[in-house]
Tab-separated table of C-alpha atoms and ligand atoms in Angstrom:
chain	number	residue	atom	x	y	z
A	968	MET	CA	6.816	-20.138	3.468
A	969	PRO	CA	5.094	-17.047	4.820
A	970	HIS	CA	6.636	-13.594	3.656
A	971	THR	CA	8.153	-11.685	6.546
A	972	SER	CA	8.470	-8.485	5.083
A	973	HIS	CA	6.978	-5.751	7.289
A	974	GLY	CA	6.735	-3.203	4.598
A	975	SER	CA	3.464	-1.186	4.080
A	976	ILE	CA	2.026	1.887	2.586
A	977	GLU	CA	0.024	4.548	4.274
A	978	ILE	CA	-1.679	7.508	2.618
A	979	ILE	CA	-2.876	10.532	4.296
A	980	CYS	CA	-4.961	12.628	1.785
A	981	GLY	CA	-7.400	15.500	1.779
A	982	SER	CA	-7.822	19.000	0.649
A	983	MET	CA	-5.262	21.894	1.382
A	984	PHE	CA	-5.048	23.025	4.989
A	985	SER	CA	-6.654	19.623	6.260
A	986	GLY	CA	-3.585	18.668	8.386
A	987	LYS	CA	-1.854	16.229	6.024
A	988	THR	CA	1.673	17.574	6.672
A	989	GLU	CA	0.784	17.806	10.422
A	990	GLU	CA	-0.323	14.310	10.524
A	991	LEU	CA	2.709	12.898	8.498
A	992	ILE	CA	5.063	14.889	10.905
A	993	ARG	CA	3.136	13.434	13.825
A	994	ARG	CA	3.631	9.731	12.605
A	995	LEU	CA	7.235	10.238	11.690
A	996	LYS	CA	8.163	11.921	15.063
A	997	ARG	CA	6.435	8.824	16.847
A	998	ALA	CA	8.803	6.505	14.732
A	999	LYS	CA	11.785	8.454	16.180
A	1000	TYR	CA	10.907	7.022	19.658
A	1001	ALA	CA	10.983	3.568	18.452
A	1002	LYS	CA	14.672	4.472	17.187
A	1003	LEU	CA	13.723	3.720	13.608
A	1004	LYS	CA	15.801	5.254	10.908
A	1005	ILE	CA	13.497	7.594	8.855
A	1006	GLN	CA	14.124	9.497	5.661
A	1007	VAL	CA	11.669	12.102	4.331
A	1008	PHE	CA	11.253	13.357	0.798
A	1009	LYS	CA	9.182	15.814	-1.020
A	1010	PRO	CA	9.156	17.073	-4.795
A	1011	GLU	CA	11.379	19.991	-5.661
A	1012	ILE	CA	8.353	21.988	-6.760
A	1013	ASP	CA	7.044	22.427	-3.164
A	1014	ASN	CA	9.408	25.399	-1.902
A	1015	ARG	CA	6.824	27.199	-0.098
A	1016	TYR	CA	8.310	27.323	3.501
A	1017	ASP	CA	11.565	25.706	3.093
A	1018	LYS	CA	13.708	24.248	0.164
A	1019	THR	CA	14.240	20.916	2.012
A	1020	ALA	CA	12.245	20.510	5.301
A	1021	VAL	CA	8.647	19.402	5.280
A	1022	VAL	CA	6.810	22.089	7.035
A	1023	SER	CA	3.153	22.592	7.883
A	1024	HIS	CA	1.020	25.563	7.733
A	1025	GLU	CA	1.491	26.113	11.516
A	1026	GLY	CA	5.288	25.726	11.223
A	1027	PHE	CA	5.653	22.168	12.478
A	1028	ARG	CA	8.696	20.765	10.541
A	1029	ILE	CA	10.892	17.817	10.036
A	1030	GLU	CA	14.045	17.777	7.988
A	1031	GLY	CA	13.785	16.166	4.616
A	1032	VAL	CA	15.208	16.247	1.033
A	1033	ALA	CA	13.691	17.786	-2.013
A	1034	VAL	CA	13.823	15.504	-5.030
A	1035	ARG	CA	13.247	16.124	-8.833
A	1036	HIS	CA	12.349	12.582	-9.798
A	1037	PRO	CA	10.866	9.579	-7.940
A	1038	ARG	CA	14.023	7.636	-8.796
A	1039	HIS	CA	16.150	9.890	-6.705
A	1040	ILE	CA	14.452	8.452	-3.597
A	1041	GLU	CA	15.856	5.151	-4.319
A	1042	TYR	CA	19.251	6.629	-5.086
A	1043	LEU	CA	19.175	8.486	-1.852
A	1044	LEU	CA	17.817	5.666	0.259
A	1045	GLU	CA	20.247	4.543	3.111
A	1046	PRO	CA	20.432	0.831	3.775
A	1047	ASP	CA	19.266	0.901	7.272
A	1048	THR	CA	16.139	3.199	6.710
A	1049	LYS	CA	12.929	1.486	7.978
A	1050	ILE	CA	10.512	4.298	7.364
A	1051	VAL	CA	10.061	6.749	4.465
A	1052	GLY	CA	7.825	9.724	4.537
A	1053	ILE	CA	6.813	11.617	1.452
A	1054	ASP	CA	5.087	14.872	1.395
A	1055	GLU	CA	3.060	16.442	-1.564
A	1056	VAL	CA	3.136	13.178	-3.123
A	1057	GLN	CA	0.573	14.117	-5.769
A	1058	PHE	CA	3.173	16.398	-7.550
A	1059	PHE	CA	5.293	13.394	-8.456
A	1060	PRO	CA	4.835	11.614	-11.816
A	1061	ASP	CA	3.259	8.216	-12.097
A	1062	GLU	CA	6.576	6.562	-11.472
A	1063	ILE	CA	6.265	7.325	-8.003
A	1064	VAL	CA	3.732	4.354	-7.570
A	1065	ASP	CA	6.354	1.737	-8.533
A	1066	ILE	CA	8.888	3.355	-6.374
A	1067	VAL	CA	6.622	3.432	-3.311
A	1068	GLU	CA	5.570	-0.119	-3.912
A	1069	GLY	CA	9.197	-1.278	-4.273
A	1070	LEU	CA	10.145	0.234	-0.985
A	1071	ALA	CA	7.305	-1.305	0.758
A	1072	ASN	CA	7.956	-4.685	-0.906
A	1073	ARG	CA	11.530	-4.283	0.483
A	1074	GLY	CA	10.064	-4.143	4.013
A	1075	ILE	CA	10.061	-0.300	4.464
A	1076	ARG	CA	6.948	1.533	5.970
A	1077	VAL	CA	6.153	4.220	3.324
A	1078	VAL	CA	3.873	7.008	4.641
A	1079	CYS	CA	2.708	9.411	2.057
A	1080	ALA	CA	0.733	12.650	2.301
A	1081	GLY	CA	-0.928	14.268	-0.721
A	1082	LEU	CA	-3.780	16.197	-2.218
A	1083	ASP	CA	-6.501	13.672	-3.380
A	1084	GLN	CA	-8.066	16.355	-5.745
A	1085	ASN	CA	-6.832	19.219	-7.750
A	1086	PHE	CA	-8.577	22.503	-7.687
A	1087	LYS	CA	-11.195	21.386	-10.279
A	1088	GLY	CA	-12.064	18.487	-7.802
A	1089	GLU	CA	-10.477	15.798	-10.048
A	1090	PRO	CA	-8.102	12.988	-8.859
A	1091	PHE	CA	-4.679	14.504	-8.558
A	1092	GLY	CA	-1.891	12.680	-10.552
A	1093	PRO	CA	-0.728	9.400	-9.176
A	1094	MET	CA	-3.028	9.590	-6.026
A	1095	PRO	CA	-5.875	7.081	-7.420
A	1096	LYS	CA	-3.189	4.406	-7.865
A	1097	LEU	CA	-1.403	5.205	-4.577
A	1098	LEU	CA	-4.832	4.943	-2.582
A	1099	ALA	CA	-5.562	1.618	-4.435
A	1100	ILE	CA	-2.333	0.037	-3.570
A	1101	ALA	CA	-2.090	1.275	0.117
A	1102	GLU	CA	-2.660	-0.928	3.137
A	1103	HIS	CA	-3.999	2.156	5.132
A	1104	VAL	CA	-5.738	5.262	3.813
A	1105	HIS	CA	-6.673	8.252	6.074
A	1106	LYS	CA	-8.766	11.092	4.755
A	1107	VAL	CA	-8.404	14.377	6.853
A	1108	HIS	CA	-10.605	17.507	6.538
A	1109	ALA	CA	-10.085	21.217	6.773
A	1110	VAL	CA	-12.750	23.770	7.817
A	1111	CYS	CA	-14.660	25.265	4.980
A	1112	VAL	CA	-13.723	29.035	5.161
A	1113	GLN	CA	-17.087	29.885	3.795
A	1114	CYS	CA	-19.510	28.155	5.953
A	1115	GLY	CA	-17.565	26.592	8.724
A	1116	GLY	CA	-18.525	22.733	7.458
A	1117	GLU	CA	-16.091	20.052	6.679
A	1118	ALA	CA	-13.898	20.951	3.799
A	1119	SER	CA	-12.872	18.215	1.385
A	1120	LYS	CA	-12.139	20.477	-1.595
A	1121	THR	CA	-9.341	23.012	-2.645
A	1122	TYR	CA	-10.867	25.935	-4.204
A	1123	ARG	CA	-8.459	28.269	-6.327
A	1124	ILE	CA	-9.342	31.875	-5.633
A	1125	SER	CA	-7.290	32.925	-8.739
A	1126	LYS	CA	-8.258	32.518	-12.195
A	1127	ASP	CA	-5.212	30.472	-13.182
A	1128	GLU	CA	-5.999	27.345	-15.102
A	1129	ALA	CA	-2.744	25.355	-14.828
A	1130	GLU	CA	-3.072	22.247	-12.667
A	1131	VAL	CA	-0.093	23.226	-10.447
A	1132	VAL	CA	0.118	26.732	-9.003
A	1133	VAL	CA	1.992	26.523	-5.912
A	1134	GLY	CA	0.504	28.939	-3.402
A	1135	GLU	CA	-1.071	29.539	-0.025
A	1136	LYS	CA	-4.031	31.379	1.229
A	1137	ASP	CA	-3.689	33.948	-1.383
A	1138	VAL	CA	-4.404	31.340	-4.048
A	1139	TYR	CA	-6.481	28.584	-2.211
A	1140	GLU	CA	-9.395	28.131	0.149
A	1141	ALA	CA	-10.599	24.970	1.910
A	1142	ARG	CA	-14.267	24.619	1.023
A	1143	CYS	CA	-16.930	21.817	1.484
A	1144	ARG	CA	-18.722	20.411	-1.629
A	1145	GLY	CA	-21.601	23.043	-1.525
A	1146	CYS	CA	-19.363	26.052	-1.293
A	1147	PHE	CA	-17.011	24.637	-3.722
A	1148	LEU	CA	-19.867	24.105	-6.275
A	1149	GLN	CA	-21.042	27.710	-5.601
A	1150	GLY	CA	-17.579	28.971	-6.470
A	1151	THR	CA	-16.969	26.861	-9.572
A	1152	SER	CA	-20.503	27.356	-10.995
A	1153	GLY	CA	-19.456	31.177	-11.381
A	1154	LYS	CA	-22.392	32.243	-9.169
A	1155	GLU	CA	-20.168	33.989	-6.662
A	1156	GLN	CA	-19.408	37.623	-6.682
A	1157	GLY	CA	-15.678	38.283	-5.607
A	1158	THR	CA	-13.881	36.164	-3.059
A	1159	GLY	CA	-13.715	35.776	0.553
A	1160	GLY	CA	-16.791	36.599	3.005
A	1161	VAL	CA	-19.681	34.388	3.763
A	1162	VAL	CA	-21.789	33.217	0.799
A	1163	THR	CA	-25.454	32.567	1.544
A	1164	VAL	CA	-26.553	29.689	-0.631
B	847	ADP	P1	-1.927	20.463	4.689
B	847	ADP	O1	-0.686	19.749	4.711
B	847	ADP	O2	-3.130	19.415	4.672
B	847	ADP	O3	-2.156	21.469	3.597
B	847	ADP	P2	-0.900	21.344	7.243
B	847	ADP	O4	-0.600	20.167	8.055
B	847	ADP	O5	0.291	22.035	6.576
B	847	ADP	O6	-2.063	21.132	6.062
B	847	ADP	O7	-1.724	22.555	8.041
B	847	ADP	C1	-2.820	22.293	8.852
B	847	ADP	C2	-3.128	23.595	9.658
B	847	ADP	O8	-3.553	24.497	8.776
B	847	ADP	C3	-4.024	23.353	10.884
B	847	ADP	O9	-3.620	22.792	12.005
B	847	ADP	C4	-4.583	24.830	10.950
B	847	ADP	O10	-3.797	25.376	11.870
B	847	ADP	C5	-4.350	25.535	9.762
B	847	ADP	N1	-5.306	25.972	8.807
B	847	ADP	C6	-5.405	27.045	8.139
B	847	ADP	N2	-6.730	27.259	7.504
B	847	ADP	C7	-7.403	26.163	7.811
B	847	ADP	C8	-8.825	25.605	7.623
B	847	ADP	N3	-9.469	26.287	6.751
B	847	ADP	N4	-9.072	24.419	8.228
B	847	ADP	C9	-8.333	23.800	8.924
B	847	ADP	N5	-7.058	24.271	9.256
B	847	ADP	C10	-6.541	25.348	8.809
B	848	MG	MG1	0.909	19.797	3.439
B	849	ZN	ZN1	-19.020	25.363	2.883
């Protein structure tokens, strides 16, 4: 007997300012036209623009719920929900992988947006596993603020060493590989401005 579950996992990934949240909101808003019930979640840690709503850098928004643990997504799930959106998914612990897979196995379309790399250029938290199990993966890019090229990296301007420092343009810049390496190699004097490589 063929399985008739229509669940699936979509991941939108990239650096900061690459349009992940905009793309997530775009997909979720389209689903509203199909009159499908959607629920949106984000980790509690992301309180940059709003405690609950998922908001892009440009101010596009969709209402959601901030949760502390991936399990809370299951507790809060309503029976008629067909689509689950999760923003900043990289901040969740590894348990998010099983939760996302469980939702998809139950027939839900799960759309997640998250940073694929941390400020050191290393894979971020549960992202490698989520990327591996997803049906659809979409990598979006920002503009490198140093050279105008295609940015795939998030460069931290501040000297903070913790993996998670929630911040905006005061703390992070989108950079291409070359400009990211220029910064992390310590060859750069100060921040901002155009670097001649
Ligand atoms: P993300 O969720 O990936 O951090 P958002 O979807 O919240 O990004 O915001 C994307 C928006 O950020 C873009 O549409 C643009 O207006 C703005 N933006 C700011 N800095 C940059 C940059 N360096 N490159 C591209 N877009 C940028
Ligand atoms: Mg975002
Ligand atoms: Zn660059």
